[in-house]
Amino acid sequence: MKSDQIENFPGMPASSPAKETPRKSPASTMRMMRAGSEDIVVGENSSLEGSFETQGSMFVDGHLTRADLKTSLLSIGTSGSVEGSASVSRAEIAGSFDGKLIVSGEVILRSSSHITGEIQCGKLISHRGATVKAHVAVVDDEVDPTYTTDEARPSRAIALQRKITPAFIRRATTFCYGVFCTLGTIGIVSLLSR
């Protein structure tokens, strides 16, 4: 008998050849973890301490004490608590945080959150009911998480000095001369047309 033929057994209705569906091998259904992009999950009944660093996200439903966190997204659930410091790109807090939080983007404080310590962020969103007993610094530009508030940041004046070159001065002079001539011409024409 060929493999594409189906044998009919006595008492069973005749059937036509069925299409074979390819089966996925167990290895192809497994999720492949890549180094540097894992998510860290701290479960509700877990209590950890120490330093954690990932390029992925960190979800905390348990307790972290004396923590030093560096991650892309920090999410603290309603039953979660973090004591220590964190340097992240974005934070969403529904539990409690006690320490120093440096966020380059936005911080979302849910109504059940309790924050003490220090927060430095680019944008702060606080829901009604959130408890904040912290020094909060919201800066206009995004915060670079590699700099802490105690360290010196490069000033904008230094960045501006690097952009001023002789070619820039020549272009700016030509532009200003053109504007001056255009405005002068408009002024003279308006005086003569009276």
Short mmCIF file of C-alpha atoms in Angstrom, two decimals:
data_model
loop_
_atom_site.label_atom_id
_atom_site.label_comp_id
_atom_site.label_asym_id
_atom_site.label_seq_id
_atom_site.Cartn_x
_atom_site.Cartn_y
_atom_site.Cartn_z
CA MET A 1 0.00 0.00 0.00
CA LYS A 2 1.25 3.48 -0.85
CA SER A 3 1.62 6.05 1.89
CA ASP A 4 -0.86 8.46 0.25
CA GLN A 5 -3.65 5.89 0.19
CA ILE A 6 -5.97 5.36 3.15
CA GLU A 7 -7.04 1.85 3.94
CA ASN A 8 -10.77 1.38 4.48
CA PHE A 9 -11.60 -0.87 7.39
CA PRO A 10 -14.79 -2.94 7.51
CA GLY A 11 -17.73 -1.02 9.02
CA MET A 12 -16.08 2.35 8.40
CA PRO A 13 -17.29 4.72 5.66
CA ALA A 14 -15.04 5.10 2.69
CA SER A 15 -12.82 8.16 2.89
CA SER A 16 -10.84 10.06 0.36
CA PRO A 17 -7.13 10.63 0.69
CA ALA A 18 -6.55 13.39 3.23
CA LYS A 19 -4.12 16.20 2.79
CA GLU A 20 -1.15 15.77 5.01
CA THR A 21 -0.60 18.74 7.27
CA PRO A 22 3.00 19.44 8.06
CA ARG A 23 3.74 19.15 11.75
CA LYS A 24 5.89 21.67 13.50
CA SER A 25 8.87 20.22 15.19
CA PRO A 26 9.08 20.92 18.93
CA ALA A 27 12.21 22.99 18.37
CA SER A 28 10.40 25.39 16.00
CA THR A 29 7.68 26.22 18.56
CA MET A 30 10.13 27.09 21.31
CA ARG A 31 10.86 30.75 21.90
CA MET A 32 14.46 31.61 21.23
CA MET A 33 15.99 33.93 23.84
CA ARG A 34 18.69 36.27 22.66
CA ALA A 35 21.42 37.49 24.94
CA GLY A 36 20.86 41.07 26.05
CA SER A 37 17.17 41.21 25.15
CA GLU A 38 15.55 39.12 27.87
CA ASP A 39 12.75 40.27 30.10
CA ILE A 40 13.14 39.83 33.84
CA VAL A 41 10.06 38.85 35.85
CA VAL A 42 10.04 38.96 39.65
CA GLY A 43 7.03 36.93 40.80
CA GLU A 44 4.59 37.87 43.52
CA ASN A 45 6.09 35.58 46.17
CA SER A 46 9.71 36.45 45.33
CA SER A 47 12.07 38.62 47.33
CA LEU A 48 15.39 39.51 45.70
CA GLU A 49 18.24 41.92 46.20
CA GLY A 50 21.14 43.00 44.05
CA SER A 51 21.93 44.44 40.65
CA PHE A 52 19.91 43.62 37.53
CA GLU A 53 20.66 44.81 34.00
CA THR A 54 18.82 44.00 30.77
CA GLN A 55 18.03 45.62 27.45
CA GLY A 56 14.52 44.23 27.75
CA SER A 57 11.81 44.89 30.32
CA MET A 58 11.60 44.19 34.03
CA PHE A 59 8.28 43.28 35.61
CA VAL A 60 8.18 43.36 39.42
CA ASP A 61 5.29 41.83 41.37
CA GLY A 62 7.48 40.73 44.27
CA HIS A 63 9.99 42.63 46.40
CA LEU A 64 13.41 43.99 45.43
CA THR A 65 15.62 45.38 48.19
CA ARG A 66 18.95 47.17 47.79
CA ALA A 67 18.34 47.02 44.06
CA ASP A 68 20.39 48.59 41.29
CA LEU A 69 18.33 48.30 38.10
CA LYS A 70 19.25 49.19 34.53
CA THR A 71 16.55 48.30 32.02
CA SER A 72 14.52 49.63 29.15
CA LEU A 73 11.09 49.37 30.81
CA LEU A 74 10.40 49.04 34.53
CA SER A 75 6.91 47.90 35.46
CA ILE A 76 6.03 47.57 39.14
CA GLY A 77 2.70 45.83 39.76
CA THR A 78 0.29 46.62 42.59
CA SER A 79 1.85 43.98 44.83
CA GLY A 80 5.42 44.88 43.82
CA SER A 81 7.94 47.02 45.67
CA VAL A 82 11.43 48.23 44.84
CA GLU A 83 13.95 49.76 47.26
CA GLY A 84 17.12 51.12 45.69
CA SER A 85 18.03 52.85 42.46
CA ALA A 86 16.85 52.41 38.89
CA SER A 87 18.00 53.88 35.60
CA VAL A 88 15.45 53.14 32.88
CA SER A 89 14.00 54.48 29.64
CA ARG A 90 10.36 54.22 30.77
CA ALA A 91 8.67 53.35 34.06
CA GLU A 92 5.12 52.38 34.98
CA ILE A 93 4.50 52.05 38.70
CA ALA A 94 1.40 50.69 40.42
CA GLY A 95 3.19 49.42 43.56
CA SER A 96 5.81 51.12 45.69
CA PHE A 97 9.23 52.55 44.89
CA ASP A 98 11.66 53.89 47.48
CA GLY A 99 14.94 55.31 46.22
CA LYS A 100 16.39 57.08 43.22
CA LEU A 101 14.62 56.71 39.86
CA ILE A 102 16.20 58.16 36.71
CA VAL A 103 14.02 57.84 33.61
CA SER A 104 14.97 59.11 30.17
CA GLY A 105 11.36 59.09 28.96
CA GLU A 106 8.06 59.03 30.80
CA VAL A 107 7.03 57.85 34.25
CA ILE A 108 3.44 56.70 34.74
CA LEU A 109 2.26 56.61 38.35
CA ARG A 110 -0.92 54.57 38.72
CA SER A 111 -3.48 55.42 41.41
CA SER A 112 -2.19 52.67 43.74
CA SER A 113 1.47 53.76 43.58
CA HIS A 114 3.52 54.98 46.57
CA ILE A 115 6.75 56.78 45.71
CA THR A 116 9.44 58.05 48.11
CA GLY A 117 12.94 59.28 47.35
CA GLU A 118 13.96 61.05 44.15
CA ILE A 119 12.60 60.99 40.60
CA GLN A 120 14.28 62.54 37.56
CA CYS A 121 12.39 62.12 34.31
CA GLY A 122 11.48 63.63 30.96
CA LYS A 123 7.72 63.38 31.47
CA LEU A 124 5.58 62.56 34.51
CA ILE A 125 2.03 61.21 34.32
CA SER A 126 0.32 60.78 37.68
CA HIS A 127 -3.11 59.25 38.16
CA ARG A 128 -5.42 60.52 40.90
CA GLY A 129 -4.64 58.71 44.13
CA ALA A 130 -0.91 58.20 43.57
CA THR A 131 1.15 59.00 46.68
CA VAL A 132 4.38 60.88 45.96
CA LYS A 133 6.75 61.83 48.80
CA ALA A 134 9.79 62.45 46.66
CA HIS A 135 11.91 65.16 45.13
CA VAL A 136 10.72 65.24 41.52
CA ALA A 137 12.69 66.84 38.66
CA VAL A 138 11.00 66.90 35.27
CA VAL A 139 13.44 68.11 32.64
CA ASP A 140 12.49 69.46 29.22
CA ASP A 141 14.88 67.28 27.27
CA GLU A 142 15.06 63.56 27.70
CA VAL A 143 17.33 62.55 30.55
CA ASP A 144 20.41 60.56 29.66
CA PRO A 145 20.25 57.65 32.13
CA THR A 146 24.04 57.33 32.15
CA TYR A 147 24.27 60.63 34.06
CA THR A 148 23.04 60.87 37.61
CA THR A 149 21.95 64.10 39.24
CA ASP A 150 25.24 64.30 41.16
CA GLU A 151 27.43 64.09 38.06
CA ALA A 152 28.18 66.98 35.75
CA ARG A 153 26.50 66.94 32.36
CA PRO A 154 28.02 68.44 29.24
CA SER A 155 26.55 71.91 28.87
CA ARG A 156 24.75 73.15 25.78
CA ALA A 157 27.29 75.95 25.37
CA ILE A 158 30.02 73.39 24.69
CA ALA A 159 27.84 71.69 22.09
CA LEU A 160 27.12 75.04 20.44
CA GLN A 161 30.84 75.93 20.30
CA ARG A 162 31.51 72.72 18.40
CA LYS A 163 28.94 73.66 15.75
CA ILE A 164 30.41 77.12 15.02
CA THR A 165 32.92 76.64 12.22
CA PRO A 166 34.32 79.08 9.64
CA ALA A 167 31.99 77.59 7.01
CA PHE A 168 29.02 78.15 9.33
CA ILE A 169 30.06 81.80 9.85
CA ARG A 170 30.38 82.36 6.06
CA ARG A 171 26.89 80.92 5.44
CA ALA A 172 25.36 82.90 8.31
CA THR A 173 26.98 86.14 7.06
CA THR A 174 25.66 85.60 3.53
CA PHE A 175 22.19 84.82 4.86
CA CYS A 176 22.12 87.89 7.12
CA TYR A 177 23.34 90.12 4.26
CA GLY A 178 20.52 88.82 2.06
CA VAL A 179 17.93 89.43 4.77
CA PHE A 180 19.31 92.94 5.38
CA CYS A 181 19.17 93.80 1.67
CA THR A 182 15.65 92.43 1.28
CA LEU A 183 14.29 94.29 4.29
CA GLY A 184 16.09 97.48 3.22
CA THR A 185 14.59 97.25 -0.24
CA ILE A 186 11.10 96.73 1.21
CA GLY A 187 11.60 99.78 3.48
CA ILE A 188 12.77 102.02 0.63
CA VAL A 189 9.89 100.90 -1.62
CA SER A 190 7.36 101.59 1.13
CA LEU A 191 8.82 105.09 1.70
CA LEU A 192 8.74 105.92 -2.03
CA SER A 193 5.17 104.67 -2.50
CA ARG A 194 3.73 107.23 -0.07
#
